[in-house]
Amino acid sequence: MSFESTRETRSAPMATINITPLVDVMLTVLIIFMITAPIVTHKIDLPLAGGTHVNTQEPRVLGVSIKNTGELYLDGQAVNRAGLDANLRLARASGMPLRLEIRPDADSAYDNLAAVLAIAKSNDVADLRVEAPRPY
């Protein structure tokens, strides 16, 4: 009894390519580029000789205290929101850099802090420091 196959013994060679390894490599390269592209495009400003003049003048520091009752104190003097706005305008008009240090009480409402931040923004005060309130 012979086991002969009914199909032809000479078959044509397979002409297909296994693309699974190719897809794996391409996805790996894509992930590498997605991670490294933001790192490469990060801009670093370097001061060069003959560049723009950096302002080395010390900033004028103004302290604003916000009490839990909503009262505002500018350098120990009680002011309202309009008075704070006027004082910040005068300080900006002097031409000196300005730093605003805000110290809210632990129980003060966020609305009061938001109002002070809005006044500072309207007067183009860029250097803001907000101290974390200390609990009693």
Short mmCIF file of C-alpha atoms in Angstrom, two decimals:
data_model
loop_
_atom_site.label_atom_id
_atom_site.label_comp_id
_atom_site.label_asym_id
_atom_site.label_seq_id
_atom_site.Cartn_x
_atom_site.Cartn_y
_atom_site.Cartn_z
CA MET A 1 0.00 0.00 0.00
CA SER A 2 1.57 3.19 -0.99
CA PHE A 3 0.85 6.55 0.43
CA GLU A 4 0.89 8.71 -2.56
CA SER A 5 -0.35 12.22 -2.51
CA THR A 6 -2.74 13.31 -5.10
CA ARG A 7 -1.30 16.78 -5.23
CA GLU A 8 1.69 17.73 -7.24
CA THR A 9 5.05 17.39 -5.52
CA ARG A 10 6.51 20.48 -7.14
CA SER A 11 4.70 23.46 -5.69
CA ALA A 12 5.52 27.08 -6.45
CA PRO A 13 7.55 28.93 -3.76
CA MET A 14 5.64 31.26 -1.41
CA ALA A 15 6.18 34.88 -2.34
CA THR A 16 4.73 36.57 0.77
CA ILE A 17 6.63 38.56 3.37
CA ASN A 18 5.96 38.34 7.08
CA ILE A 19 5.32 42.00 7.99
CA THR A 20 4.81 41.48 11.73
CA PRO A 21 8.50 42.16 12.61
CA LEU A 22 8.44 45.20 10.34
CA VAL A 23 5.37 46.61 12.13
CA ASP A 24 7.00 45.95 15.52
CA VAL A 25 10.14 47.85 14.53
CA MET A 26 8.15 50.75 13.09
CA LEU A 27 6.01 51.09 16.25
CA THR A 28 9.14 51.03 18.40
CA VAL A 29 10.75 53.77 16.32
CA LEU A 30 7.52 55.80 16.48
CA ILE A 31 7.45 55.58 20.28
CA ILE A 32 11.11 56.59 20.51
CA PHE A 33 10.48 59.64 18.34
CA MET A 34 7.37 60.59 20.33
CA ILE A 35 9.43 60.60 23.51
CA THR A 36 12.55 62.32 22.18
CA ALA A 37 10.93 64.97 19.95
CA PRO A 38 9.68 67.18 22.84
CA ILE A 39 13.07 66.91 24.53
CA VAL A 40 14.91 67.99 21.38
CA THR A 41 12.58 70.91 20.68
CA HIS A 42 12.84 72.32 24.25
CA LYS A 43 14.11 75.88 24.00
CA ILE A 44 16.89 77.04 26.30
CA ASP A 45 17.70 80.74 26.40
CA LEU A 46 21.39 81.40 26.76
CA PRO A 47 22.67 84.89 27.51
CA LEU A 48 25.20 85.75 24.84
CA ALA A 49 27.73 88.55 24.87
CA GLY A 50 26.31 91.70 23.32
CA GLY A 51 22.75 90.43 23.74
CA THR A 52 19.90 92.15 25.47
CA HIS A 53 20.63 93.84 28.76
CA VAL A 54 19.35 91.90 31.75
CA ASN A 55 17.81 94.06 34.45
CA THR A 56 19.90 93.49 37.57
CA GLN A 57 18.01 96.05 39.64
CA GLU A 58 16.57 94.68 42.88
CA PRO A 59 12.77 94.56 42.81
CA ARG A 60 10.66 96.61 45.15
CA VAL A 61 8.89 94.17 47.45
CA LEU A 62 5.33 94.92 48.55
CA GLY A 63 3.61 92.70 51.09
CA VAL A 64 -0.13 92.18 50.98
CA SER A 65 -1.84 90.49 53.91
CA ILE A 66 -5.34 89.12 53.52
CA LYS A 67 -7.21 88.66 56.78
CA ASN A 68 -9.99 86.14 57.27
CA THR A 69 -12.51 89.02 57.46
CA GLY A 70 -11.55 90.17 53.97
CA GLU A 71 -9.45 93.15 55.09
CA LEU A 72 -6.38 93.91 53.01
CA TYR A 73 -3.12 95.29 54.39
CA LEU A 74 -0.40 96.67 52.14
CA ASP A 75 2.89 96.78 54.04
CA GLY A 76 1.00 96.98 57.33
CA GLN A 77 -1.40 99.74 56.21
CA ALA A 78 -5.08 98.91 55.86
CA VAL A 79 -6.31 99.43 52.28
CA ASN A 80 -9.37 98.50 50.28
CA ARG A 81 -9.27 96.99 46.78
CA ALA A 82 -9.34 100.38 45.05
CA GLY A 83 -6.52 101.62 47.29
CA LEU A 84 -4.46 98.52 46.51
CA ASP A 85 -5.00 99.11 42.81
CA ALA A 86 -3.90 102.75 43.12
CA ASN A 87 -0.80 101.84 45.16
CA LEU A 88 0.23 99.20 42.65
CA ARG A 89 -0.18 101.71 39.81
CA LEU A 90 2.08 104.16 41.64
CA ALA A 91 4.65 101.47 42.33
CA ARG A 92 4.69 100.37 38.67
CA ALA A 93 5.02 103.99 37.53
CA SER A 94 8.31 104.34 39.43
CA GLY A 95 9.99 102.10 36.85
CA MET A 96 11.47 99.69 39.37
CA PRO A 97 10.71 95.98 39.10
CA LEU A 98 7.94 95.02 41.47
CA ARG A 99 7.42 91.86 43.51
CA LEU A 100 4.17 91.25 45.33
CA GLU A 101 4.25 88.89 48.32
CA ILE A 102 0.75 87.82 49.29
CA ARG A 103 0.10 86.34 52.75
CA PRO A 104 -3.48 85.13 53.23
CA ASP A 105 -4.75 83.97 56.60
CA ALA A 106 -5.63 80.30 56.95
CA ASP A 107 -9.36 81.01 57.16
CA SER A 108 -9.53 83.71 54.47
CA ALA A 109 -11.84 83.12 51.54
CA TYR A 110 -10.38 82.28 48.16
CA ASP A 111 -12.41 85.11 46.60
CA ASN A 112 -10.25 87.65 48.42
CA LEU A 113 -7.05 86.07 47.11
CA ALA A 114 -8.52 85.90 43.60
CA ALA A 115 -9.39 89.61 43.78
CA VAL A 116 -5.82 90.52 44.81
CA LEU A 117 -4.41 88.36 42.01
CA ALA A 118 -6.74 90.06 39.50
CA ILE A 119 -5.62 93.50 40.69
CA ALA A 120 -1.98 92.43 40.37
CA LYS A 121 -2.60 91.12 36.85
CA SER A 122 -4.35 94.31 35.78
CA ASN A 123 -1.26 96.26 36.92
CA ASP A 124 1.14 93.93 35.06
CA VAL A 125 2.82 92.60 38.20
CA ALA A 126 4.57 89.46 36.99
CA ASP A 127 6.55 88.49 40.10
CA LEU A 128 3.98 87.13 42.56
CA ARG A 129 4.75 85.06 45.63
CA VAL A 130 1.90 83.59 47.62
CA GLU A 131 2.79 82.18 51.01
CA ALA A 132 0.87 79.14 52.13
CA PRO A 133 -1.44 80.01 55.01
CA ARG A 134 -0.37 78.65 58.34
CA PRO A 135 -3.06 77.05 60.48
CA TYR A 136 -3.42 78.39 63.98
#
